[in-house]
Amino acid sequence: MTMFHLSTELTSVSVDSKNTKFSAYNGIIYSKGYKNAIACIGGISSVETNPECISIGHYCFYQCRKLKSIKMNEGITSCGTYSFRGINISSIGIPSTMQNIGVYCFRSSTVKNIIIMGGGPKTIQSYAFEYCTIEQINFGINLRYIDWGIFRNSKINSVTFNEDCPLSKISGETFLYVQYLKTIRIPKNIEQINGQAFAYVRSLSTIEFAEGSKISVIDTMAFRQTNISSILLPQSLTFLGANAFSECRNLRSISFARGMNLKNLGGGAFRSCISLPTVTIPASVSLFDPSAFVFCSNLMSINVPSENMNYTSIDGIVYTKKNDKLICCPGGRVNAMIFKHIIVIGSNAFYGCSKLENLTFEEGCRLEVIEDGTFFSCTSLRRVDLPTSLITVQQSAFSGCTLLAIITFTDYARADLGADSIFADCVSLTTISFWRFCALKNLGSSIFSNCIKLKTINIPANCTKIGDSAFSGCKSLSDIRFESNSNLKYLSSSAFVGCTSLLTYNVPDSFKEITSACFGGAQSITTVNIASMINIDRIGPNAFSSIPMTRINIGLGTTISLIDEYAFQNTRISSLEILSSVIISRYSFKGCSLLRTISVPLASSIGNNAFEGCTMLESFSIENTVTISSFVFKGCTNLRSVKIPKLISEQSSITIFSASPSSSMRMRKRILSTGSTSTFPIGLFDGCKNLSSLSIRNNIESISDYCFRDCISLIYDIPRTVTMIGNESFKNCIKVNNIPSDVQYFGNMSFYGTNIKKVILINRYTTYIGSSSFENTPLRIIFYCGNRDFSNFDKSFEDDSQVVVTYAYEQSTFCGSHAYRIQSNTCNDIMATNYDRIDILKKELKSHMKKNLLFLCAIDPLGLW
């Protein structure tokens, strides 16, 4: 109870004699009868407990910093939690009757000496002396149990246990981080030292086990990073936990008592004991893991007694009793020979042999298996020439060999490398050679990850699989060569992630389809090479979307059947040549803004928007008949010439109005090419502002919507076979000036902004003239000899245009303009002479001057007179 500990001026306290709960004595509040000390006042400097007291309660003397002396009476049996925490005395006696010291009892106090009377306490609860300035303590014969961390982070420098005390276990973290303890003697009845009991006690230089020690278990990290120089492990020991003596950098001698029954030795028990020169393992060991002595960089020999039934040692290297498996090489060795009788090099056998420089395989070597982690972190090994006999290399076998520069597999090598991370983090690796007729089938996940100096790799023809992240982080890798007649079937999409120097990539000739996965996640590839004389079924959708490709080279004789949608979209290629028959799907080259030339002379089909936005494309030609869809060259602003022998439109249509634009009766009519005539697809050259030359030899019947919109440089004599012209087909084509005589359908804005003649004759069979069809053109006089009603059509001509009709046309307006009637035979004359007898028209109009005065005034400036 902490009710008075901050009352530093309170020097006395009393309790009314009539109080039935509490009593007071010498500045301490007790329970009635003085059995339990409850709280000490904060203003006194010394105190003596009541002779009747048997227990010190929780927090009783908590933070009573003015106290310089505390005398506990005989008869006290226990001290509660935090009962003396933070007190400021230098010495305190523990009465002989004490049986239990509670949790955190003396935590953070300044007590230096604790004097235990008689046999002392039986139990000490967890963290009792944590962060205490205690320097020494002598435990009595009664001690049976100590809980976790009782001296953790304290200043203890001397601890003695009674040789005959019944204490059987030193609990975990008992002395963790203690910095002044130099020696410890383990009493004979101790059977177990728990995890981290003495860990990081860097001052501890001597550990002594009492004669007749019963110690059986030394658990995980029990003596890690202590300063011991030698250790004699008793005969009773049966278990050494992981890292039990790891990183004891001053340890020079380890002795295992004869007759010991220790079965397992491993788990990094003596890991990184860098001063250890030699060791002899017990004869009883039946399972030896090389990790027991990993990173012992000065260990030159590991000896095995001849009585051991499982292992033997030759020249300080441990083998199985049959000599067919190498188990462990000591970490201080510079040279190692793999004898011809060795079939297997065991897991972690050379793990952490940081001084190993030379690895030699005896002539006639029969080695078949290198197990996982075998040469992990052999940081001085520079070259490995693996024998032909080798079949299996397991996970991380050479990982972390930071100086390993050269690895070779000989002719007819049988090894497979399908395991993960075999050569990962070999940061000096520059060369890995697979000689002739290599049987390699697989390259496992992360096999060469972070081999930052590897520049070139030759993938043998027999390799069928390259796993995830196989070459990830190989930032110097610039040349990957797949042998011809490759059998590669699977390449992970992350195989080459982080290979930032890989600019040129040769696609394996085994691939029938090229997809984005073909590049293994490499993000810097600018040039792609496809081998000669192979057949590619398909270049898949977005095949090159993950790389900044600027060039693709297709070998002679190679065929590509299909370029799928978006295959080359937004790539930075400037040219492409495909000499085989090929289908080009929609959007295949959309946005290839640097594409200048493309040669696909045998293309059989081109999908819609295939070259949309190829702003640098200058010309396009095909040698055979081709099926073309809509908007193929939309936005190809630099396209100047197009040559197509014969065009078949796949998707061509014109918006057809059955009556007038104001009518709800309208439909979109698909125009299909026939054997003798063709149709320009929708928007075929939309926005090709530099297109000036167009050569398409077959008869054109229809020109679909938007076909030549904004082709401001186009000089094109519209074929006489054309009968239908769609919406905005020639909009803003300022150099187009003719209209075929047989056109029967003019879409909305079809000739808007063109340079057609001032006078035209509308075919009498014309069924539709769309809104604004001839606005913003020089056209001012329109002749129409038919009788179809155009009075309800939207305005098609400029405001000052004049429409001349015959008496067969009964309406007064024609497509938004006023209609003027003349004799029908005049119209016939003009049709017959193709306007050669325009003078006849002038005379005819003059004779009707009075009736047509406004009309004559309007046409006078147009040069008819």
mmCIF file of C-alpha atoms in Angstrom, residues 212-505:
data_model
loop_
_atom_site.group_PDB
_atom_site.id
_atom_site.type_symbol
_atom_site.label_atom_id
_atom_site.label_comp_id
_atom_site.label_asym_id
_atom_site.label_seq_id
_atom_site.Cartn_x
_atom_site.Cartn_y
_atom_site.Cartn_z
ATOM 1 C CA GLY A 212 28.419 -34.668 -9.244
ATOM 2 C CA SER A 213 26.387 -32.152 -11.296
ATOM 3 C CA LYS A 214 22.976 -33.335 -12.348
ATOM 4 C CA ILE A 215 22.652 -30.814 -15.183
ATOM 5 C CA SER A 216 20.629 -32.320 -18.021
ATOM 6 C CA VAL A 217 19.389 -29.381 -20.060
ATOM 7 C CA ILE A 218 21.106 -26.180 -21.128
ATOM 8 C CA ASP A 219 18.381 -24.416 -23.049
ATOM 9 C CA THR A 220 18.133 -21.867 -25.877
ATOM 10 C CA MET A 221 20.691 -19.033 -25.746
ATOM 11 C CA ALA A 222 21.422 -19.839 -22.082
ATOM 12 C CA PHE A 223 25.022 -18.510 -22.262
ATOM 13 C CA ARG A 224 24.875 -16.506 -25.466
ATOM 14 C CA GLN A 225 27.479 -13.745 -25.805
ATOM 15 C CA THR A 226 29.219 -14.467 -22.529
ATOM 16 C CA ASN A 227 33.002 -14.066 -22.159
ATOM 17 C CA ILE A 228 33.851 -17.619 -21.163
ATOM 18 C CA SER A 229 37.143 -19.006 -22.465
ATOM 19 C CA SER A 230 36.567 -22.666 -21.653
ATOM 20 C CA ILE A 231 33.731 -24.942 -20.675
ATOM 21 C CA LEU A 232 33.595 -28.486 -19.308
ATOM 22 C CA LEU A 233 30.165 -29.928 -19.878
ATOM 23 C CA PRO A 234 29.205 -32.604 -17.312
ATOM 24 C CA GLN A 235 28.448 -36.225 -18.068
ATOM 25 C CA SER A 236 24.809 -35.735 -17.091
ATOM 26 C CA LEU A 237 24.089 -33.334 -19.971
ATOM 27 C CA THR A 238 21.551 -34.699 -22.473
ATOM 28 C CA PHE A 239 20.320 -31.579 -24.277
ATOM 29 C CA LEU A 240 21.953 -28.435 -25.670
ATOM 30 C CA GLY A 241 19.441 -25.868 -26.910
ATOM 31 C CA ALA A 242 19.675 -23.658 -29.969
ATOM 32 C CA ASN A 243 22.445 -21.059 -29.704
ATOM 33 C CA ALA A 244 23.188 -22.176 -26.128
ATOM 34 C CA PHE A 245 26.796 -20.857 -26.304
ATOM 35 C CA SER A 246 26.526 -18.877 -29.541
ATOM 36 C CA GLU A 247 28.746 -15.845 -30.085
ATOM 37 C CA CYS A 248 30.995 -16.625 -27.125
ATOM 38 C CA ARG A 249 33.830 -14.974 -29.000
ATOM 39 C CA ASN A 250 36.505 -15.771 -26.391
ATOM 40 C CA LEU A 251 35.685 -19.469 -26.101
ATOM 41 C CA ARG A 252 38.821 -21.500 -26.861
ATOM 42 C CA SER A 253 38.096 -24.879 -25.358
ATOM 43 C CA ILE A 254 35.023 -27.111 -25.190
ATOM 44 C CA SER A 255 35.199 -30.406 -23.357
ATOM 45 C CA PHE A 256 32.446 -32.984 -23.281
ATOM 46 C CA ALA A 257 32.771 -35.390 -20.315
ATOM 47 C CA ARG A 258 33.365 -39.026 -21.206
ATOM 48 C CA GLY A 259 30.320 -41.230 -20.956
ATOM 49 C CA MET A 260 27.991 -38.328 -21.805
ATOM 50 C CA ASN A 261 24.648 -39.322 -23.316
ATOM 51 C CA LEU A 262 24.116 -36.220 -25.502
ATOM 52 C CA LYS A 263 22.260 -37.419 -28.606
ATOM 53 C CA ASN A 264 21.706 -34.251 -30.643
ATOM 54 C CA LEU A 265 24.247 -31.566 -31.374
ATOM 55 C CA GLY A 266 23.142 -28.699 -33.586
ATOM 56 C CA GLY A 267 20.921 -25.674 -33.573
ATOM 57 C CA GLY A 268 23.793 -23.205 -33.600
ATOM 58 C CA ALA A 269 24.879 -24.369 -30.116
ATOM 59 C CA PHE A 270 28.375 -22.868 -30.579
ATOM 60 C CA ARG A 271 27.610 -20.570 -33.480
ATOM 61 C CA SER A 272 30.169 -17.794 -34.126
ATOM 62 C CA CYS A 273 32.589 -18.924 -31.400
ATOM 63 C CA ILE A 274 35.373 -17.381 -33.460
ATOM 64 C CA SER A 275 38.290 -18.285 -31.129
ATOM 65 C CA LEU A 276 37.578 -22.005 -31.040
ATOM 66 C CA PRO A 277 40.382 -23.935 -32.845
ATOM 67 C CA THR A 278 39.315 -27.561 -32.402
ATOM 68 C CA VAL A 279 36.592 -29.656 -30.811
ATOM 69 C CA THR A 280 35.825 -33.311 -30.199
ATOM 70 C CA ILE A 281 32.143 -34.168 -30.199
ATOM 71 C CA PRO A 282 30.756 -36.847 -27.817
ATOM 72 C CA ALA A 283 30.695 -40.466 -28.887
ATOM 73 C CA SER A 284 26.989 -40.539 -28.030
ATOM 74 C CA VAL A 285 25.927 -38.044 -30.709
ATOM 75 C CA SER A 286 23.586 -39.695 -33.194
ATOM 76 C CA LEU A 287 22.283 -36.551 -34.901
ATOM 77 C CA PHE A 288 24.902 -33.942 -35.758
ATOM 78 C CA ASP A 289 23.840 -30.713 -37.452
ATOM 79 C CA PRO A 290 26.694 -28.602 -38.868
ATOM 80 C CA SER A 291 24.946 -25.470 -37.624
ATOM 81 C CA ALA A 292 26.336 -26.355 -34.178
ATOM 82 C CA PHE A 293 29.663 -24.763 -35.198
ATOM 83 C CA VAL A 294 28.567 -22.448 -37.977
ATOM 84 C CA PHE A 295 30.654 -19.262 -38.397
ATOM 85 C CA CYS A 296 33.388 -20.601 -36.109
ATOM 86 C CA SER A 297 35.898 -18.962 -38.400
ATOM 87 C CA ASN A 298 39.054 -20.325 -36.724
ATOM 88 C CA LEU A 299 37.850 -23.875 -36.202
ATOM 89 C CA MET A 300 40.266 -26.151 -38.041
ATOM 90 C CA SER A 301 39.120 -29.598 -36.984
ATOM 91 C CA ILE A 302 36.063 -31.371 -35.663
ATOM 92 C CA ASN A 303 37.024 -34.748 -34.245
ATOM 93 C CA VAL A 304 34.787 -37.753 -33.683
ATOM 94 C CA PRO A 305 35.714 -40.555 -31.236
ATOM 95 C CA SER A 306 36.097 -43.923 -32.876
ATOM 96 C CA GLU A 307 33.343 -45.293 -30.616
ATOM 97 C CA ASN A 308 30.733 -43.103 -32.318
ATOM 98 C CA MET A 309 28.424 -45.381 -34.276
ATOM 99 C CA ASN A 310 27.171 -42.755 -36.726
ATOM 100 C CA TYR A 311 30.005 -40.426 -37.676
ATOM 101 C CA THR A 312 33.678 -40.370 -38.374
ATOM 102 C CA SER A 313 36.202 -37.645 -39.075
ATOM 103 C CA ILE A 314 38.980 -37.547 -41.627
ATOM 104 C CA ASP A 315 41.442 -34.690 -41.455
ATOM 105 C CA GLY A 316 39.081 -32.816 -39.151
ATOM 106 C CA ILE A 317 36.049 -33.045 -41.503
ATOM 107 C CA VAL A 318 32.991 -35.005 -40.354
ATOM 108 C CA TYR A 319 31.506 -37.760 -42.530
ATOM 109 C CA THR A 320 28.904 -40.451 -42.050
ATOM 110 C CA LYS A 321 30.292 -43.717 -40.828
ATOM 111 C CA LYS A 322 30.027 -45.155 -44.374
ATOM 112 C CA ASN A 323 32.087 -42.259 -45.767
ATOM 113 C CA ASP A 324 29.522 -41.590 -48.498
ATOM 114 C CA LYS A 325 28.212 -38.308 -47.107
ATOM 115 C CA LEU A 326 30.134 -35.243 -46.013
ATOM 116 C CA ILE A 327 28.456 -33.827 -42.899
ATOM 117 C CA CYS A 328 30.494 -30.856 -41.724
ATOM 118 C CA CYS A 329 33.608 -28.934 -42.646
ATOM 119 C CA PRO A 330 35.090 -26.730 -39.886
ATOM 120 C CA GLY A 331 34.770 -23.021 -40.585
ATOM 121 C CA GLY A 332 38.478 -22.170 -40.525
ATOM 122 C CA ARG A 333 39.467 -24.337 -43.481
ATOM 123 C CA VAL A 334 40.861 -22.659 -46.601
ATOM 124 C CA ASN A 335 40.897 -25.728 -48.846
ATOM 125 C CA ALA A 336 38.514 -28.656 -49.154
ATOM 126 C CA MET A 337 38.640 -31.804 -51.266
ATOM 127 C CA ILE A 338 35.483 -33.691 -52.196
ATOM 128 C CA PHE A 339 36.697 -37.258 -52.457
ATOM 129 C CA LYS A 340 35.426 -39.563 -55.143
ATOM 130 C CA HIS A 341 33.619 -41.812 -52.668
ATOM 131 C CA ILE A 342 31.331 -38.967 -51.557
ATOM 132 C CA ILE A 343 27.789 -39.230 -52.983
ATOM 133 C CA VAL A 344 26.132 -36.469 -50.937
ATOM 134 C CA ILE A 345 27.308 -33.223 -49.396
ATOM 135 C CA GLY A 346 24.929 -32.722 -46.498
ATOM 136 C CA SER A 347 22.773 -29.775 -45.569
ATOM 137 C CA ASN A 348 24.806 -26.797 -44.264
ATOM 138 C CA ALA A 349 28.025 -28.841 -44.438
ATOM 139 C CA PHE A 350 30.114 -25.782 -45.391
ATOM 140 C CA TYR A 351 27.651 -23.185 -44.095
ATOM 141 C CA GLY A 352 29.580 -20.120 -42.913
ATOM 142 C CA CYS A 353 33.029 -21.393 -43.896
ATOM 143 C CA SER A 354 34.102 -17.818 -44.491
ATOM 144 C CA LYS A 355 37.755 -18.686 -45.200
ATOM 145 C CA LEU A 356 37.139 -21.444 -47.750
ATOM 146 C CA GLU A 357 38.792 -20.372 -51.017
ATOM 147 C CA ASN A 358 39.359 -23.596 -52.933
ATOM 148 C CA LEU A 359 36.880 -26.382 -53.499
ATOM 149 C CA THR A 360 38.253 -29.337 -55.446
ATOM 150 C CA PHE A 361 36.475 -32.430 -56.695
ATOM 151 C CA GLU A 362 38.648 -35.514 -56.911
ATOM 152 C CA GLU A 363 39.002 -37.057 -60.361
ATOM 153 C CA GLY A 364 36.361 -39.702 -60.846
ATOM 154 C CA CYS A 365 34.067 -37.901 -58.419
ATOM 155 C CA ARG A 366 30.704 -39.623 -57.935
ATOM 156 C CA LEU A 367 28.946 -36.755 -56.175
ATOM 157 C CA GLU A 368 25.215 -36.728 -56.962
ATOM 158 C CA VAL A 369 23.566 -34.420 -54.402
ATOM 159 C CA ILE A 370 24.400 -31.066 -52.854
ATOM 160 C CA GLU A 371 21.814 -30.516 -50.145
ATOM 161 C CA ASP A 372 20.212 -27.251 -49.019
ATOM 162 C CA GLY A 373 22.437 -24.487 -47.666
ATOM 163 C CA THR A 374 25.572 -26.564 -48.173
ATOM 164 C CA PHE A 375 27.884 -23.677 -49.103
ATOM 165 C CA PHE A 376 25.725 -20.871 -47.762
ATOM 166 C CA SER A 377 27.793 -17.775 -46.944
ATOM 167 C CA CYS A 378 31.176 -19.183 -47.965
ATOM 168 C CA THR A 379 32.297 -15.620 -48.458
ATOM 169 C CA SER A 380 35.846 -16.366 -49.732
ATOM 170 C CA LEU A 381 34.957 -19.005 -52.329
ATOM 171 C CA ARG A 382 35.736 -17.639 -55.800
ATOM 172 C CA ARG A 383 35.191 -20.484 -58.277
ATOM 173 C CA VAL A 384 33.290 -23.758 -58.447
ATOM 174 C CA ASP A 385 33.652 -26.314 -61.271
ATOM 175 C CA LEU A 386 30.879 -28.796 -60.636
ATOM 176 C CA PRO A 387 31.359 -32.441 -61.644
ATOM 177 C CA THR A 388 29.443 -34.188 -64.402
ATOM 178 C CA SER A 389 28.078 -36.724 -61.905
ATOM 179 C CA LEU A 390 26.077 -34.082 -60.037
ATOM 180 C CA ILE A 391 22.297 -34.562 -60.375
ATOM 181 C CA THR A 392 20.600 -32.468 -57.681
ATOM 182 C CA VAL A 393 21.410 -29.120 -56.141
ATOM 183 C CA GLN A 394 19.044 -28.107 -53.354
ATOM 184 C CA GLN A 395 17.758 -24.787 -52.037
ATOM 185 C CA SER A 396 20.260 -22.012 -51.198
ATOM 186 C CA ALA A 397 23.198 -24.364 -51.761
ATOM 187 C CA PHE A 398 25.584 -21.514 -52.724
ATOM 188 C CA SER A 399 23.527 -18.551 -51.584
ATOM 189 C CA GLY A 400 25.463 -15.659 -50.079
ATOM 190 C CA CYS A 401 28.868 -16.664 -51.493
ATOM 191 C CA THR A 402 29.764 -13.024 -51.948
ATOM 192 C CA LEU A 403 33.120 -13.544 -53.770
ATOM 193 C CA LEU A 404 31.998 -16.427 -55.978
ATOM 194 C CA ALA A 405 32.662 -15.215 -59.520
ATOM 195 C CA ILE A 406 32.686 -18.317 -61.745
ATOM 196 C CA ILE A 407 30.487 -21.407 -61.830
ATOM 197 C CA THR A 408 30.874 -24.034 -64.532
ATOM 198 C CA PHE A 409 28.942 -27.128 -65.512
ATOM 199 C CA THR A 410 30.963 -29.470 -67.719
ATOM 200 C CA ASP A 411 30.002 -31.247 -70.934
ATOM 201 C CA TYR A 412 27.121 -33.649 -70.450
ATOM 202 C CA ALA A 413 26.334 -32.152 -67.037
ATOM 203 C CA ARG A 414 23.361 -33.937 -65.470
ATOM 204 C CA ALA A 415 22.498 -31.394 -62.788
ATOM 205 C CA ASP A 416 19.079 -29.869 -62.457
ATOM 206 C CA LEU A 417 18.707 -26.494 -60.775
ATOM 207 C CA GLY A 418 15.005 -26.425 -59.966
ATOM 208 C CA ALA A 419 15.393 -25.562 -56.266
ATOM 209 C CA ASP A 420 14.971 -22.023 -54.963
ATOM 210 C CA SER A 421 17.748 -19.464 -54.377
ATOM 211 C CA ILE A 422 20.635 -21.806 -55.218
ATOM 212 C CA PHE A 423 23.014 -18.969 -56.171
ATOM 213 C CA ALA A 424 21.058 -16.059 -54.659
ATOM 214 C CA ASP A 425 23.058 -13.069 -53.391
ATOM 215 C CA CYS A 426 26.300 -14.176 -55.043
ATOM 216 C CA VAL A 427 27.076 -10.517 -55.623
ATOM 217 C CA SER A 428 30.425 -11.129 -57.405
ATOM 218 C CA LEU A 429 29.149 -13.757 -59.833
ATOM 219 C CA THR A 430 30.060 -12.744 -63.382
ATOM 220 C CA THR A 431 30.117 -16.064 -65.230
ATOM 221 C CA ILE A 432 28.008 -19.179 -65.159
ATOM 222 C CA SER A 433 28.803 -21.610 -67.949
ATOM 223 C CA PHE A 434 26.744 -24.524 -69.131
ATOM 224 C CA TRP A 435 28.887 -26.556 -71.498
ATOM 225 C CA ARG A 436 27.718 -28.789 -74.302
ATOM 226 C CA PHE A 437 24.810 -31.215 -74.021
ATOM 227 C CA CYS A 438 23.731 -29.954 -70.612
ATOM 228 C CA ALA A 439 20.705 -31.827 -69.235
ATOM 229 C CA LEU A 440 19.415 -28.861 -67.212
ATOM 230 C CA LYS A 441 15.598 -28.852 -67.041
ATOM 231 C CA ASN A 442 14.708 -26.117 -64.584
ATOM 232 C CA LEU A 443 15.981 -22.852 -63.150
ATOM 233 C CA GLY A 444 14.313 -22.446 -59.765
ATOM 234 C CA SER A 445 12.757 -19.408 -58.139
ATOM 235 C CA SER A 446 15.272 -16.703 -57.139
ATOM 236 C CA ILE A 447 18.118 -18.941 -58.290
ATOM 237 C CA PHE A 448 20.320 -15.982 -59.312
ATOM 238 C CA SER A 449 18.484 -13.188 -57.486
ATOM 239 C CA ASN A 450 20.680 -10.210 -56.595
ATOM 240 C CA CYS A 451 23.691 -11.489 -58.527
ATOM 241 C CA ILE A 452 24.422 -7.871 -59.298
ATOM 242 C CA LYS A 453 27.564 -8.434 -61.416
ATOM 243 C CA LEU A 454 26.212 -11.191 -63.645
ATOM 244 C CA LYS A 455 26.293 -9.816 -67.192
ATOM 245 C CA THR A 456 25.500 -12.760 -69.420
ATOM 246 C CA ILE A 457 23.717 -16.085 -69.165
ATOM 247 C CA ASN A 458 23.279 -18.856 -71.694
ATOM 248 C CA ILE A 459 20.103 -20.875 -71.162
ATOM 249 C CA PRO A 460 20.619 -24.463 -72.392
ATOM 250 C CA ALA A 461 18.211 -25.856 -74.943
ATOM 251 C CA ASN A 462 16.928 -28.528 -72.563
ATOM 252 C CA CYS A 463 15.708 -26.011 -69.993
ATOM 253 C CA THR A 464 11.895 -26.104 -69.811
ATOM 254 C CA LYS A 465 11.159 -23.744 -66.905
ATOM 255 C CA ILE A 466 12.487 -20.512 -65.395
ATOM 256 C CA GLY A 467 10.911 -19.824 -62.011
ATOM 257 C CA ASP A 468 9.713 -16.750 -60.138
ATOM 258 C CA SER A 469 12.307 -14.003 -59.601
ATOM 259 C CA ALA A 470 14.990 -16.272 -61.048
ATOM 260 C CA PHE A 471 17.207 -13.318 -62.013
ATOM 261 C CA SER A 472 15.527 -10.583 -59.981
ATOM 262 C CA GLY A 473 17.842 -7.741 -59.067
ATOM 263 C CA CYS A 474 20.579 -8.790 -61.520
ATOM 264 C CA LYS A 475 21.100 -5.164 -62.431
ATOM 265 C CA SER A 476 24.149 -5.811 -64.676
ATOM 266 C CA LEU A 477 22.557 -8.600 -66.711
ATOM 267 C CA SER A 478 22.535 -7.351 -70.289
ATOM 268 C CA ASP A 479 22.678 -10.517 -72.383
ATOM 269 C CA ILE A 480 20.363 -13.514 -72.054
ATOM 270 C CA ARG A 481 20.903 -16.137 -74.708
ATOM 271 C CA PHE A 482 18.498 -18.978 -75.277
ATOM 272 C CA GLU A 483 20.089 -21.812 -77.230
ATOM 273 C CA SER A 484 18.453 -22.617 -80.551
ATOM 274 C CA ASN A 485 15.841 -25.361 -80.604
ATOM 275 C CA SER A 486 14.906 -24.327 -77.084
ATOM 276 C CA ASN A 487 12.478 -26.448 -75.073
ATOM 277 C CA LEU A 488 11.490 -23.617 -72.748
ATOM 278 C CA LYS A 489 7.782 -23.862 -71.960
ATOM 279 C CA TYR A 490 7.378 -21.643 -68.892
ATOM 280 C CA LEU A 491 8.946 -18.310 -68.086
ATOM 281 C CA SER A 492 7.744 -16.620 -64.892
ATOM 282 C CA SER A 493 6.428 -13.093 -65.268
ATOM 283 C CA SER A 494 8.863 -12.026 -62.523
ATOM 284 C CA ALA A 495 11.944 -13.921 -63.729
ATOM 285 C CA PHE A 496 13.855 -10.799 -64.842
ATOM 286 C CA VAL A 497 12.404 -8.146 -62.525
ATOM 287 C CA GLY A 498 15.057 -5.567 -61.683
ATOM 288 C CA CYS A 499 17.360 -6.477 -64.598
ATOM 289 C CA THR A 500 17.785 -2.816 -65.442
ATOM 290 C CA SER A 501 20.654 -3.348 -67.914
ATOM 291 C CA LEU A 502 18.700 -5.794 -70.048
ATOM 292 C CA LEU A 503 18.057 -3.618 -73.097
ATOM 293 C CA THR A 504 18.100 -6.281 -75.827
ATOM 294 C CA TYR A 505 16.080 -9.445 -75.517
#
